[in-house]
C-alpha positions as a printed NumPy array, in Angstrom:
array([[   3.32 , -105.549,  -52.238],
       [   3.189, -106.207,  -56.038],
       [  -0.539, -105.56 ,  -57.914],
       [  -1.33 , -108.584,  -60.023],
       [  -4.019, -108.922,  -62.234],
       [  -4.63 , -112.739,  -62.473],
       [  -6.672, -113.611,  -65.91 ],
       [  -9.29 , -116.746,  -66.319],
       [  -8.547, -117.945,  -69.61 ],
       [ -11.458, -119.757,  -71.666],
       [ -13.971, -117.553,  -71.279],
       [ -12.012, -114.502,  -70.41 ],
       [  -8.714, -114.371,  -72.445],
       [  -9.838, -116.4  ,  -75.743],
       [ -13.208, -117.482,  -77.098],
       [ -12.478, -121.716,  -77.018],
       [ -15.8  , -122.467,  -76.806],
       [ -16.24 , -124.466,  -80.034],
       [ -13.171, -126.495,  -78.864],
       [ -13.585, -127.388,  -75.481],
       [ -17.521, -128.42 ,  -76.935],
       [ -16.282, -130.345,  -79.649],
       [ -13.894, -132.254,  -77.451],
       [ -16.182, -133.271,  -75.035],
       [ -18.481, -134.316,  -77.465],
       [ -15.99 , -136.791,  -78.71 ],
       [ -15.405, -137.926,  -75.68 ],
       [ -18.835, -138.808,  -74.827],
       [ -19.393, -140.541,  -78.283],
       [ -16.535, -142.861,  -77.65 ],
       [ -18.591, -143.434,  -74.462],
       [ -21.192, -144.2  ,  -76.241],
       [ -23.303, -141.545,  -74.44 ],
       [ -25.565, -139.152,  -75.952],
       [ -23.667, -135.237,  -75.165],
       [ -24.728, -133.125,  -72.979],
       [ -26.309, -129.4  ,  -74.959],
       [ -23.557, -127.135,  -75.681],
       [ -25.256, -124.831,  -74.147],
       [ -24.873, -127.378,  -70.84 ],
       [ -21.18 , -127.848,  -71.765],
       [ -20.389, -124.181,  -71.873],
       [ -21.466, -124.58 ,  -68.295],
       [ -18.844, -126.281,  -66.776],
       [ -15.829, -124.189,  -68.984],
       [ -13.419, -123.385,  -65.868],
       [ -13.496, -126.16 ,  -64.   ],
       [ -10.819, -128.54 ,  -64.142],
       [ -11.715, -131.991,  -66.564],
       [ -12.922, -134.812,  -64.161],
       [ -14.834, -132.175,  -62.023],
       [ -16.228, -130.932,  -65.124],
       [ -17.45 , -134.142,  -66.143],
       [ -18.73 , -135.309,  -62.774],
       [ -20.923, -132.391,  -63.109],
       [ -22.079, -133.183,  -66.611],
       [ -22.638, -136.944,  -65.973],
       [ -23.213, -137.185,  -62.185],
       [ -25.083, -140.67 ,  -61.957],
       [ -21.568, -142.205,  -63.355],
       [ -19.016, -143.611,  -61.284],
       [ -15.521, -141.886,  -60.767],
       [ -13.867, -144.318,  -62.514],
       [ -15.665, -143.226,  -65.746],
       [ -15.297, -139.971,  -64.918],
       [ -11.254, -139.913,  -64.697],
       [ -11.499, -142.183,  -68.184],
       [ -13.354, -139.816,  -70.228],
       [ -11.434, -136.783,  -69.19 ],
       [  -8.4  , -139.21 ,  -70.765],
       [ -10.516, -139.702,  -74.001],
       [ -11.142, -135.493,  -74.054],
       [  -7.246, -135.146,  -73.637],
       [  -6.968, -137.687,  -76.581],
       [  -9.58 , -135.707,  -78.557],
       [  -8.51 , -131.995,  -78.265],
       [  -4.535, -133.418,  -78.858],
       [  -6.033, -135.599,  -82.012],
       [  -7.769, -131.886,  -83.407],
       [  -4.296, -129.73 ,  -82.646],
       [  -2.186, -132.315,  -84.401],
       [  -4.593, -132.673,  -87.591],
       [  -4.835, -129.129,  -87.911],
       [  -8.638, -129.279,  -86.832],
       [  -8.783, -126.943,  -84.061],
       [ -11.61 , -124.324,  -84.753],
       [  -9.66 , -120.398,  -84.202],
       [  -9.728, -119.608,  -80.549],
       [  -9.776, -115.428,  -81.136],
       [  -8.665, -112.836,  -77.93 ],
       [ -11.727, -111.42 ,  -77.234],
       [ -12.187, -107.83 ,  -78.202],
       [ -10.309, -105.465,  -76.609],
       [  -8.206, -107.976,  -74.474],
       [  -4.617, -107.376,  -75.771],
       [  -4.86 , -103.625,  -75.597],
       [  -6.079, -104.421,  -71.878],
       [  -3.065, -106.323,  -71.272],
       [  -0.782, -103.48 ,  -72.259],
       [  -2.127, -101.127,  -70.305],
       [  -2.098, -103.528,  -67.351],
       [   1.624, -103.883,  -68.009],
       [   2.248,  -99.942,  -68.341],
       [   0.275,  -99.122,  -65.413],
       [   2.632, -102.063,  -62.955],
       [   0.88 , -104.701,  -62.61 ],
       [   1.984, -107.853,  -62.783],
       [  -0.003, -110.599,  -65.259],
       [  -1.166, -114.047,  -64.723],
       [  -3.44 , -117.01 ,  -65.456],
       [  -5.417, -119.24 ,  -63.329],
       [  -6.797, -121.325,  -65.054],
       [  -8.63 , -125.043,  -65.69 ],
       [  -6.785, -125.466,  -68.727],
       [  -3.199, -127.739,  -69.14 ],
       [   0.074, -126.597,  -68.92 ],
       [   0.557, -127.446,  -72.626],
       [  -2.743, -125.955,  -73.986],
       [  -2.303, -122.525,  -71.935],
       [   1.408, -122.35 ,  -73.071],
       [  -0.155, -123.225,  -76.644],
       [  -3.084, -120.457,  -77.   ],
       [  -0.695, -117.811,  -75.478],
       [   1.927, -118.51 ,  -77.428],
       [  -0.517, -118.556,  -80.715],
       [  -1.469, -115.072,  -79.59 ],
       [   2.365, -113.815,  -78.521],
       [   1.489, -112.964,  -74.801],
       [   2.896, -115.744,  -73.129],
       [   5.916, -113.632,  -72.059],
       [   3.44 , -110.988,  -70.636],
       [   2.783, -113.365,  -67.944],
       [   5.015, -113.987,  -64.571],
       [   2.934, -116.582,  -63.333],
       [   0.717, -119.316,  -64.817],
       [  -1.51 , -121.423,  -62.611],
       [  -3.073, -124.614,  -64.224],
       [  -5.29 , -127.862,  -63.651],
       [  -2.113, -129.808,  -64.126],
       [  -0.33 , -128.427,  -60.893],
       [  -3.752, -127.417,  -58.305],
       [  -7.242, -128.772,  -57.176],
       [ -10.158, -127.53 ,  -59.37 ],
       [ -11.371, -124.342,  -58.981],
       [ -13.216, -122.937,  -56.99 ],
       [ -10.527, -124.222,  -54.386],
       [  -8.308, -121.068,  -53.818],
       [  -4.889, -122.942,  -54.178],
       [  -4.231, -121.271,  -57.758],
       [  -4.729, -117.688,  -56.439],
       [  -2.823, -118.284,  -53.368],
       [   0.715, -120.105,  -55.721],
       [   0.246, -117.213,  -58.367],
       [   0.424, -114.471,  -55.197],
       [   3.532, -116.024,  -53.57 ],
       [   5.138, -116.223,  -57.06 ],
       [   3.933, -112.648,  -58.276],
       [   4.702, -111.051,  -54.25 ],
       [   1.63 , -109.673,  -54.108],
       [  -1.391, -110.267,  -51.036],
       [  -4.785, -110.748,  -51.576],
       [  -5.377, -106.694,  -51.786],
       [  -2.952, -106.072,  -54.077],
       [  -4.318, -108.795,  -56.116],
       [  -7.328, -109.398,  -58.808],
       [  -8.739, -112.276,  -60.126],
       [ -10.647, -111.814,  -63.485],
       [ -13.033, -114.16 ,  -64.628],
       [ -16.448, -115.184,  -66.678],
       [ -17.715, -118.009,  -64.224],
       [ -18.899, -118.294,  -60.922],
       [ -16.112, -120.355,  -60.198],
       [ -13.71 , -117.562,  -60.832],
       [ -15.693, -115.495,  -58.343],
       [ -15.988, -118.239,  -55.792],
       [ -12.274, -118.701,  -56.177],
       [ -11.536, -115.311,  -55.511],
       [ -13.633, -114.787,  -52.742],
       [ -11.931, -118.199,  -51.175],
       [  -8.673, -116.622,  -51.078],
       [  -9.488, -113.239,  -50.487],
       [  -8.494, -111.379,  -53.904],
       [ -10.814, -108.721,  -55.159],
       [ -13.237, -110.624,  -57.682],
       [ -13.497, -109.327,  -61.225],
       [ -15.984, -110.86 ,  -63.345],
       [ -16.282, -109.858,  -66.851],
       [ -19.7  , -110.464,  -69.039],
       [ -18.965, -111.245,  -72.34 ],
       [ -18.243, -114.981,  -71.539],
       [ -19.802, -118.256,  -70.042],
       [ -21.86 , -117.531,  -67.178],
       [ -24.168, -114.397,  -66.989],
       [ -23.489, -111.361,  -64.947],
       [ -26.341, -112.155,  -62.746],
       [ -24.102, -115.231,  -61.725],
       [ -21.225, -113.604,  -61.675],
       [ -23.023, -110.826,  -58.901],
       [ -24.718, -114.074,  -57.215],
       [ -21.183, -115.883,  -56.725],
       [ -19.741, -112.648,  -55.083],
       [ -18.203, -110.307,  -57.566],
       [ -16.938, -107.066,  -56.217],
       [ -17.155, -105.797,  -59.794],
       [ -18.57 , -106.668,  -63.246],
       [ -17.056, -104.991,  -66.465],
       [ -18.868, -105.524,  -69.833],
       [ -15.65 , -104.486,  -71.954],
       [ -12.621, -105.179,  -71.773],
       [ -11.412, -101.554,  -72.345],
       [ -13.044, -101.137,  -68.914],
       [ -10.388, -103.252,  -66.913],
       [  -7.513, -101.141,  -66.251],
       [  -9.769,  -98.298,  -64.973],
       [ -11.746, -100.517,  -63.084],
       [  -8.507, -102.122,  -61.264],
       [  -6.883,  -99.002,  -60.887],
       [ -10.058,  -98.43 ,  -58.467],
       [  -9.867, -101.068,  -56.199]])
C-alpha cells in the first residue's frame, strides 16, 4: 500500500485566519447580528460552512444557517475579486516539510473544509498544488469530523488506513482520523490547543513543522 500524508489546510497548511474571520463577520452584519469573538470564530476553522455556523449561532433555524453560509461565500469572493484578501502565509517550515514528504514516498493530500475553488486558489498562490494527488473538499463530502474525506483521498491515493496520516490543528481533524482509522497527526501552531488535540485522540502532536517527516517516518 501507498503512504499518504493527508494535510488540513487552514490552520495547518496556511495561516487564513484573518480571512475566514473577516468573512464571517460580513456575513453576520448583513444579518444584522452582532459577530461572534474572533477568538470564537477561530473555533469553528475546519468545519465545513453551515456546520460552522450552526455552531456559532445555534438558537437560529437551518434555514438561516444555509443563507448566511451563501452571504460568507459572497463575502470572501467580493474580498478575492477587489484585491482585499489579507496574505494567507505557509506556515513556517511547511514547504520544506512537503519536500521531504515527497522525497521520502509519500503521497500528498488535503482534506479539508475549504471549496474546491479556494483550495485550488491558496495552493496555487503558493505553487504546491501539483504536489498533491488528491484533494478532498466541503464541496464534494459531509463536514468533518465524518470520515468520508479520509476514506475518498485513500481509495484515490491506494493507500489503507496504516499507511495513511491525517495532519491537522483541530479536534475535528483528530476526530476525523480516528473515524476512519488513519494515524492522527495534530500539529500545535494552529486553531485548537494541543491539549485538544491529545483530548480528541491524537496519536501524535508535533510543535514544528520540521518535525513531520521524522515523526511519520515513525509510525
Amino acid at each position: 500500500m501507498n503512504r499518504l500524508a493527508l494535510f488540513d489546510c487552514d490552520g495547518t497548511l496556511v495561516d487564513s485566519q484573518a480571512n475566514i474571520c473577516r468573512a464571517m463577520e460580513e456575513c453576520f452584519a448583513v444579518s444584522r447580528l452582532d459577530p461572534p469573538p474572533r477568538a470564537t470564530i477561530r473555533r469553528i476553522v475546519g468545519l465545513s460552512l453551515v456546520p460552522a455556523i450552526a455552531q456559532l449561532l445555534p438558537e437560529a433555524e437551518a434555514g438561516q444557517h444555509e443563507a448566511m453560509a451563501e452571504e460568507y461565500k459572497r463575502a470572501f469572493f467580493a474580498m478575492r475579486a477587489s484585491g482585499a484578501l489579507a496574505p494567507e502565509p505557509l506556515f513556517e517550515g511547511i514547504a520544506d516539510a512537503i519536500e521531504t514528504l515527497d522525497a521520502n514516498g509519500w503521497l500528498l493530500g488535503v482534506a479539508t473544509g475549504k471549496s474546491d475553488r479556494g483550495l485550488r486558489h491558496i495552493l496555487e498562490h503558493h505553487g504546491l498544488y501539483d504536489r498533491f494527488v488528491t484533494l478532498q473538499t466541503a464541496d464534494r463530502h459531509p463536514s468533518k469530523p465524518h470520515p468520508s474525506m479520509i476514506e475518498t483521498a485513500m481509495a484515490e491515493a491506494g493507500a489503507s488506513p496504516g499507511t495513511t496520516a491525517m495532519i491537522g490543528d483541530t479536534s475535528f481533524d483528530i476526530l476525523m482520523a480516528r473515524a476512519a482509522g488513519a494515524h492522527a497527526v495534530g500539529v500545535a501552531w494552529g486553531y485548537h490547543t494541543m491539549h485538544e488535540l491529545w483530548q480528541a485522540g491524537a496519536g501524535h502532536v508535533v510543535d514544528h513543522a520540521a518535525a513531520l517527516p521524522a515523526h511519520l517516518e515513525a509510525l
